[in-house]
Amino acid sequence: MSDIAQDAENKHTIPAIDRMMDVLEALEHSNGTALTIRELTDRLDLPRTAIYRILNTLQRHEIVHRDKAGAYSLGRRLLTLASHVASRASDFNIAAFSQPFLDRLSADLGEGVKLSVIDEEGIIVVAASQGRREYALTVKPGQRMPVHASAASKLLLSHVEPQDLDQWLADPLPAYTSKTITDPKRLRAELARIKRLGWAQDKGESAPSIYAFAAPVFFKTGRLAAAVSVPFLAGAEPSRMEEIRMAAIDTGRAISDAMPT
């Protein structure tokens, strides 16, 4: 680009946003490692005060996350924004791809529906569809779930490699209710059962009044891609629970079958 063209382009840009993008790109290329303000100052040709103000603003909007040590990483709001990006053939977006299936399932059942994946931090909801039924539970992308105490979490955990599972179960498992499975040996048995059955159930393990069913979504290679789940209030009739379970399984299978090669 010529100097004249560059000058013309600069006249129609906002320097503050350019600096913000520099900060986000630095966090993006940190390989998942949270960075302190000092580390960002060393990496970027920006004043410390500018970086501090940018991070404060981004944190307020959940675009970045500040941990207890004061280091920053990319925030969960980015996943919410990404869920609204249209899928492209060259840039597959499972959230956008699955959204029509989630909307159809939610419309059929009247319940909220979620699509969750597992990442290095745990379980996160990447797409959702709100239910219209009375007392339907609110669901939203960006929500973090306990790694061992929800239907989707257990289903996703049941498909991780053995060495990765060992890492997830290395730390104490907190009890969220009296039904939460906190014993690693018992949880391993539950995960093996879930993988064999092909679906998972939460019977008040993450919250006393919330039940859920989850089903797997697979890539064409056979690798687990995500879990589709339907949370609902406890007390549903057995016939209603079976309706939800089968609908979740059918939707997971439909998304899997429609996956691009």
mmCIF file of C-alpha atoms in Angstrom:
data_model
loop_
_atom_site.group_PDB
_atom_site.id
_atom_site.type_symbol
_atom_site.label_atom_id
_atom_site.label_comp_id
_atom_site.label_asym_id
_atom_site.label_seq_id
_atom_site.Cartn_x
_atom_site.Cartn_y
_atom_site.Cartn_z
ATOM 1 C CA MET A 1 0.000 0.000 0.000
ATOM 2 C CA SER A 2 1.336 3.436 -0.939
ATOM 3 C CA ASP A 3 1.941 6.147 1.652
ATOM 4 C CA ILE A 4 -0.901 8.199 0.151
ATOM 5 C CA ALA A 5 -3.343 5.300 0.367
ATOM 6 C CA GLN A 6 -2.184 4.536 3.909
ATOM 7 C CA ASP A 7 -2.735 8.146 4.979
ATOM 8 C CA ALA A 8 -6.203 8.131 3.439
ATOM 9 C CA GLU A 9 -7.094 4.931 5.274
ATOM 10 C CA ASN A 10 -5.812 6.294 8.584
ATOM 11 C CA LYS A 11 -8.135 9.284 8.306
ATOM 12 C CA HIS A 12 -11.113 6.925 8.495
ATOM 13 C CA THR A 13 -10.017 4.773 11.419
ATOM 14 C CA ILE A 14 -10.252 5.147 15.200
ATOM 15 C CA PRO A 15 -6.858 4.879 16.935
ATOM 16 C CA ALA A 16 -8.416 3.783 20.246
ATOM 17 C CA ILE A 17 -10.000 0.756 18.550
ATOM 18 C CA ASP A 18 -6.695 -0.051 16.848
ATOM 19 C CA ARG A 19 -5.034 -0.096 20.279
ATOM 20 C CA MET A 20 -7.826 -2.240 21.682
ATOM 21 C CA MET A 21 -7.347 -4.741 18.863
ATOM 22 C CA ASP A 22 -3.602 -4.824 19.576
ATOM 23 C CA VAL A 23 -4.412 -5.849 23.152
ATOM 24 C CA LEU A 24 -6.901 -8.514 22.052
ATOM 25 C CA GLU A 25 -4.463 -9.925 19.492
ATOM 26 C CA ALA A 26 -1.781 -10.160 22.158
ATOM 27 C CA LEU A 27 -4.165 -12.152 24.365
ATOM 28 C CA GLU A 28 -5.202 -14.268 21.382
ATOM 29 C CA HIS A 29 -1.604 -15.246 20.652
ATOM 30 C CA SER A 30 -0.689 -15.989 24.265
ATOM 31 C CA ASN A 31 -1.544 -19.705 23.755
ATOM 32 C CA GLY A 32 -4.159 -19.618 26.507
ATOM 33 C CA THR A 33 -1.828 -18.051 29.068
ATOM 34 C CA ALA A 34 -3.244 -15.068 30.950
ATOM 35 C CA LEU A 35 -1.106 -11.928 30.661
ATOM 36 C CA THR A 36 -0.498 -9.182 33.210
ATOM 37 C CA ILE A 37 -0.517 -5.485 32.393
ATOM 38 C CA ARG A 38 3.268 -5.485 32.672
ATOM 39 C CA GLU A 39 3.554 -8.337 30.167
ATOM 40 C CA LEU A 40 1.211 -6.579 27.763
ATOM 41 C CA THR A 41 3.186 -3.361 28.138
ATOM 42 C CA ASP A 42 6.387 -5.234 27.279
ATOM 43 C CA ARG A 43 4.786 -6.817 24.205
ATOM 44 C CA LEU A 44 3.011 -3.740 22.860
ATOM 45 C CA ASP A 45 4.287 -0.280 22.038
ATOM 46 C CA LEU A 46 1.609 1.294 24.216
ATOM 47 C CA PRO A 47 1.668 3.262 27.494
ATOM 48 C CA ARG A 48 0.778 1.319 30.625
ATOM 49 C CA THR A 49 -2.085 3.715 31.382
ATOM 50 C CA ALA A 50 -3.585 3.143 27.931
ATOM 51 C CA ILE A 51 -3.478 -0.634 28.358
ATOM 52 C CA TYR A 52 -4.979 -0.326 31.838
ATOM 53 C CA ARG A 53 -7.913 1.729 30.534
ATOM 54 C CA ILE A 54 -8.487 -0.589 27.600
ATOM 55 C CA LEU A 55 -8.528 -3.663 29.842
ATOM 56 C CA ASN A 56 -10.872 -2.036 32.341
ATOM 57 C CA THR A 57 -13.313 -1.205 29.563
ATOM 58 C CA LEU A 58 -13.090 -4.653 27.982
ATOM 59 C CA GLN A 59 -13.523 -6.337 31.362
ATOM 60 C CA ARG A 60 -16.672 -4.334 32.035
ATOM 61 C CA HIS A 61 -18.137 -5.777 28.833
ATOM 62 C CA GLU A 62 -16.776 -9.315 29.578
ATOM 63 C CA ILE A 63 -14.592 -9.211 26.468
ATOM 64 C CA VAL A 64 -11.615 -9.998 28.699
ATOM 65 C CA HIS A 65 -11.447 -11.860 32.003
ATOM 66 C CA ARG A 66 -9.262 -10.825 34.952
ATOM 67 C CA ASP A 67 -8.209 -13.657 37.255
ATOM 68 C CA LYS A 68 -7.417 -13.492 40.972
ATOM 69 C CA ALA A 69 -3.738 -12.881 40.234
ATOM 70 C CA GLY A 70 -4.572 -9.819 38.139
ATOM 71 C CA ALA A 71 -3.758 -11.403 34.773
ATOM 72 C CA TYR A 72 -6.029 -11.121 31.740
ATOM 73 C CA SER A 73 -7.351 -13.562 29.163
ATOM 74 C CA LEU A 74 -10.067 -13.464 26.507
ATOM 75 C CA GLY A 75 -13.558 -13.322 28.019
ATOM 76 C CA ARG A 76 -16.673 -15.419 27.596
ATOM 77 C CA ARG A 77 -18.629 -12.608 25.899
ATOM 78 C CA LEU A 78 -16.609 -13.364 22.773
ATOM 79 C CA LEU A 79 -18.324 -16.752 22.595
ATOM 80 C CA THR A 80 -21.714 -15.063 22.742
ATOM 81 C CA LEU A 81 -20.722 -12.798 19.878
ATOM 82 C CA ALA A 82 -19.225 -15.690 17.921
ATOM 83 C CA SER A 83 -22.474 -17.648 18.198
ATOM 84 C CA HIS A 84 -24.111 -15.024 15.969
ATOM 85 C CA VAL A 85 -21.480 -15.214 13.233
ATOM 86 C CA ALA A 86 -22.732 -16.965 10.129
ATOM 87 C CA SER A 87 -21.064 -20.262 9.341
ATOM 88 C CA ARG A 88 -18.795 -20.250 6.274
ATOM 89 C CA ALA A 89 -17.528 -23.237 4.363
ATOM 90 C CA SER A 90 -13.963 -22.254 5.178
ATOM 91 C CA ASP A 91 -14.645 -21.371 8.821
ATOM 92 C CA PHE A 92 -17.003 -23.927 10.403
ATOM 93 C CA ASN A 93 -18.931 -22.587 13.385
ATOM 94 C CA ILE A 94 -20.733 -25.337 15.260
ATOM 95 C CA ALA A 95 -22.801 -22.843 17.259
ATOM 96 C CA ALA A 96 -24.209 -21.145 14.165
ATOM 97 C CA PHE A 97 -24.565 -24.471 12.356
ATOM 98 C CA SER A 98 -26.540 -26.025 15.231
ATOM 99 C CA GLN A 99 -28.757 -23.026 15.987
ATOM 100 C CA PRO A 100 -31.656 -23.995 13.671
ATOM 101 C CA PHE A 101 -31.761 -27.457 15.260
ATOM 102 C CA LEU A 102 -31.791 -25.945 18.749
ATOM 103 C CA ASP A 103 -34.556 -23.530 17.778
ATOM 104 C CA ARG A 104 -36.662 -26.381 16.400
ATOM 105 C CA LEU A 105 -36.144 -28.496 19.521
ATOM 106 C CA SER A 106 -37.009 -25.571 21.779
ATOM 107 C CA ALA A 107 -40.149 -24.822 19.774
ATOM 108 C CA ASP A 108 -41.234 -28.470 19.908
ATOM 109 C CA LEU A 109 -40.680 -28.891 23.648
ATOM 110 C CA GLY A 110 -41.235 -25.347 24.870
ATOM 111 C CA GLU A 111 -38.101 -25.705 27.017
ATOM 112 C CA GLY A 112 -34.765 -23.910 26.863
ATOM 113 C CA VAL A 113 -32.107 -25.783 24.900
ATOM 114 C CA LYS A 114 -28.305 -25.534 25.071
ATOM 115 C CA LEU A 115 -25.286 -26.607 23.038
ATOM 116 C CA SER A 116 -22.155 -27.063 25.161
ATOM 117 C CA VAL A 117 -18.518 -27.905 24.495
ATOM 118 C CA ILE A 118 -15.515 -28.657 26.664
ATOM 119 C CA ASP A 119 -12.421 -26.450 26.581
ATOM 120 C CA GLU A 120 -9.295 -26.047 28.701
ATOM 121 C CA GLU A 121 -11.295 -24.282 31.428
ATOM 122 C CA GLY A 122 -14.229 -26.673 31.569
ATOM 123 C CA ILE A 123 -17.741 -26.762 30.136
ATOM 124 C CA ILE A 124 -19.191 -23.751 28.331
ATOM 125 C CA VAL A 125 -22.499 -23.107 26.571
ATOM 126 C CA VAL A 126 -21.809 -21.865 23.027
ATOM 127 C CA ALA A 127 -25.383 -21.698 21.689
ATOM 128 C CA ALA A 128 -28.868 -21.659 23.166
ATOM 129 C CA SER A 129 -32.541 -21.265 22.336
ATOM 130 C CA GLN A 130 -35.069 -19.904 24.818
ATOM 131 C CA GLY A 131 -38.193 -21.895 25.641
ATOM 132 C CA ARG A 132 -41.712 -20.480 25.456
ATOM 133 C CA ARG A 133 -43.304 -22.905 27.889
ATOM 134 C CA GLU A 134 -44.401 -21.528 31.261
ATOM 135 C CA TYR A 135 -41.563 -21.920 33.792
ATOM 136 C CA ALA A 136 -39.056 -22.774 31.036
ATOM 137 C CA LEU A 137 -35.541 -22.232 32.350
ATOM 138 C CA THR A 138 -33.467 -19.364 30.966
ATOM 139 C CA VAL A 139 -30.425 -20.443 28.960
ATOM 140 C CA LYS A 140 -27.723 -18.302 27.350
ATOM 141 C CA PRO A 141 -24.388 -18.683 25.566
ATOM 142 C CA GLY A 142 -21.252 -18.023 27.574
ATOM 143 C CA GLN A 143 -22.577 -19.772 30.671
ATOM 144 C CA ARG A 144 -20.048 -21.963 32.480
ATOM 145 C CA MET A 145 -21.246 -25.263 33.949
ATOM 146 C CA PRO A 146 -19.692 -27.522 36.613
ATOM 147 C CA VAL A 147 -17.523 -30.060 34.850
ATOM 148 C CA HIS A 148 -18.963 -33.008 36.796
ATOM 149 C CA ALA A 149 -22.478 -31.966 37.797
ATOM 150 C CA SER A 150 -24.700 -31.414 34.767
ATOM 151 C CA ALA A 151 -26.031 -33.680 32.050
ATOM 152 C CA ALA A 152 -24.034 -31.984 29.280
ATOM 153 C CA SER A 153 -20.906 -31.843 31.434
ATOM 154 C CA LYS A 154 -20.978 -35.539 32.227
ATOM 155 C CA LEU A 155 -21.658 -36.455 28.628
ATOM 156 C CA LEU A 156 -18.732 -34.362 27.383
ATOM 157 C CA LEU A 157 -16.472 -35.674 30.128
ATOM 158 C CA SER A 158 -17.390 -39.274 29.236
ATOM 159 C CA HIS A 159 -15.652 -38.863 25.858
ATOM 160 C CA VAL A 160 -12.339 -37.274 26.890
ATOM 161 C CA GLU A 161 -9.088 -39.225 26.674
ATOM 162 C CA PRO A 162 -8.138 -41.180 29.847
ATOM 163 C CA GLN A 163 -5.153 -38.946 30.617
ATOM 164 C CA ASP A 164 -7.311 -35.836 30.269
ATOM 165 C CA LEU A 165 -9.968 -37.353 32.502
ATOM 166 C CA ASP A 166 -7.311 -37.993 35.150
ATOM 167 C CA GLN A 167 -6.493 -34.280 35.111
ATOM 168 C CA TRP A 168 -10.131 -33.222 35.404
ATOM 169 C CA LEU A 169 -10.619 -35.525 38.393
ATOM 170 C CA ALA A 170 -7.326 -34.697 40.107
ATOM 171 C CA ASP A 171 -8.801 -31.854 42.160
ATOM 172 C CA PRO A 172 -11.600 -32.297 44.735
ATOM 173 C CA LEU A 173 -15.067 -32.330 43.176
ATOM 174 C CA PRO A 174 -17.352 -29.843 44.948
ATOM 175 C CA ALA A 175 -20.876 -30.812 45.958
ATOM 176 C CA TYR A 176 -23.533 -28.447 44.609
ATOM 177 C CA THR A 177 -26.408 -30.504 46.008
ATOM 178 C CA SER A 178 -26.798 -33.705 47.992
ATOM 179 C CA LYS A 179 -27.020 -35.571 44.665
ATOM 180 C CA THR A 180 -23.733 -34.305 43.181
ATOM 181 C CA ILE A 181 -21.283 -37.122 42.506
ATOM 182 C CA THR A 182 -18.070 -36.115 44.280
ATOM 183 C CA ASP A 183 -16.314 -39.477 44.498
ATOM 184 C CA PRO A 184 -13.969 -39.874 41.476
ATOM 185 C CA LYS A 185 -14.387 -43.657 41.364
ATOM 186 C CA ARG A 186 -18.166 -43.398 41.345
ATOM 187 C CA LEU A 187 -18.039 -40.623 38.744
ATOM 188 C CA ARG A 188 -15.828 -42.731 36.463
ATOM 189 C CA ALA A 189 -18.415 -45.510 36.628
ATOM 190 C CA GLU A 190 -21.168 -43.016 35.814
ATOM 191 C CA LEU A 191 -19.205 -41.664 32.837
ATOM 192 C CA ALA A 192 -18.638 -45.174 31.487
ATOM 193 C CA ARG A 193 -22.369 -45.860 31.779
ATOM 194 C CA ILE A 194 -23.210 -42.589 29.975
ATOM 195 C CA LYS A 195 -20.859 -43.358 27.102
ATOM 196 C CA ARG A 196 -22.389 -46.824 26.774
ATOM 197 C CA LEU A 197 -25.981 -45.525 26.819
ATOM 198 C CA GLY A 198 -25.342 -42.557 24.531
ATOM 199 C CA TRP A 199 -27.128 -39.984 26.716
ATOM 200 C CA ALA A 200 -26.802 -38.374 30.154
ATOM 201 C CA GLN A 201 -29.154 -37.208 32.861
ATOM 202 C CA ASP A 202 -28.870 -34.608 35.615
ATOM 203 C CA LYS A 203 -31.196 -35.438 38.506
ATOM 204 C CA GLY A 204 -30.689 -32.331 40.600
ATOM 205 C CA GLU A 205 -26.896 -32.641 40.724
ATOM 206 C CA SER A 206 -26.046 -29.044 39.777
ATOM 207 C CA ALA A 207 -29.103 -27.380 41.348
ATOM 208 C CA PRO A 208 -31.761 -29.060 43.532
ATOM 209 C CA SER A 209 -34.753 -28.124 41.386
ATOM 210 C CA ILE A 210 -33.213 -28.592 37.936
ATOM 211 C CA TYR A 211 -33.176 -31.810 35.935
ATOM 212 C CA ALA A 212 -31.790 -32.242 32.419
ATOM 213 C CA PHE A 213 -31.095 -34.682 29.612
ATOM 214 C CA ALA A 214 -28.140 -34.404 27.227
ATOM 215 C CA ALA A 215 -27.211 -36.146 23.996
ATOM 216 C CA PRO A 216 -23.989 -36.183 21.934
ATOM 217 C CA VAL A 217 -23.220 -34.385 18.693
ATOM 218 C CA PHE A 218 -20.486 -36.006 16.614
ATOM 219 C CA PHE A 219 -18.282 -34.841 13.773
ATOM 220 C CA LYS A 220 -18.250 -37.043 10.669
ATOM 221 C CA THR A 221 -14.971 -38.511 11.916
ATOM 222 C CA GLY A 222 -16.785 -39.931 14.954
ATOM 223 C CA ARG A 223 -15.139 -37.497 17.374
ATOM 224 C CA LEU A 224 -17.460 -35.861 19.884
ATOM 225 C CA ALA A 225 -18.192 -32.266 18.907
ATOM 226 C CA ALA A 226 -20.655 -31.027 21.518
ATOM 227 C CA ALA A 227 -23.579 -31.920 23.740
ATOM 228 C CA VAL A 228 -27.155 -30.772 23.213
ATOM 229 C CA SER A 229 -29.090 -30.588 26.462
ATOM 230 C CA VAL A 230 -32.540 -29.678 27.744
ATOM 231 C CA PRO A 231 -32.806 -28.466 31.354
ATOM 232 C CA PHE A 232 -36.233 -28.433 33.026
ATOM 233 C CA LEU A 233 -37.772 -28.076 36.460
ATOM 234 C CA ALA A 234 -37.901 -31.134 38.701
ATOM 235 C CA GLY A 235 -41.289 -32.751 39.177
ATOM 236 C CA ALA A 236 -42.065 -33.489 35.522
ATOM 237 C CA GLU A 237 -44.162 -36.588 34.825
ATOM 238 C CA PRO A 238 -42.239 -39.683 33.653
ATOM 239 C CA SER A 239 -43.883 -39.458 30.214
ATOM 240 C CA ARG A 240 -42.748 -35.849 29.864
ATOM 241 C CA MET A 241 -39.207 -36.758 30.910
ATOM 242 C CA GLU A 242 -39.113 -39.510 28.307
ATOM 243 C CA GLU A 243 -40.342 -37.049 25.677
ATOM 244 C CA ILE A 244 -37.498 -34.664 26.539
ATOM 245 C CA ARG A 245 -34.896 -37.441 26.595
ATOM 246 C CA MET A 246 -35.862 -38.786 23.184
ATOM 247 C CA ALA A 247 -36.121 -35.300 21.662
ATOM 248 C CA ALA A 248 -32.603 -34.462 22.848
ATOM 249 C CA ILE A 249 -31.239 -37.725 21.421
ATOM 250 C CA ASP A 250 -33.018 -37.194 18.097
ATOM 251 C CA THR A 251 -31.689 -33.633 17.820
ATOM 252 C CA GLY A 252 -28.134 -34.676 18.626
ATOM 253 C CA ARG A 253 -28.377 -37.339 15.941
ATOM 254 C CA ALA A 254 -29.879 -34.887 13.427
ATOM 255 C CA ILE A 255 -27.060 -32.370 13.946
ATOM 256 C CA SER A 256 -24.480 -35.150 13.655
ATOM 257 C CA ASP A 257 -26.021 -36.457 10.430
ATOM 258 C CA ALA A 258 -26.035 -32.954 8.922
ATOM 259 C CA MET A 259 -22.411 -32.212 9.793
ATOM 260 C CA PRO A 260 -20.213 -31.260 6.830
ATOM 261 C CA THR A 261 -17.480 -33.680 5.893
#
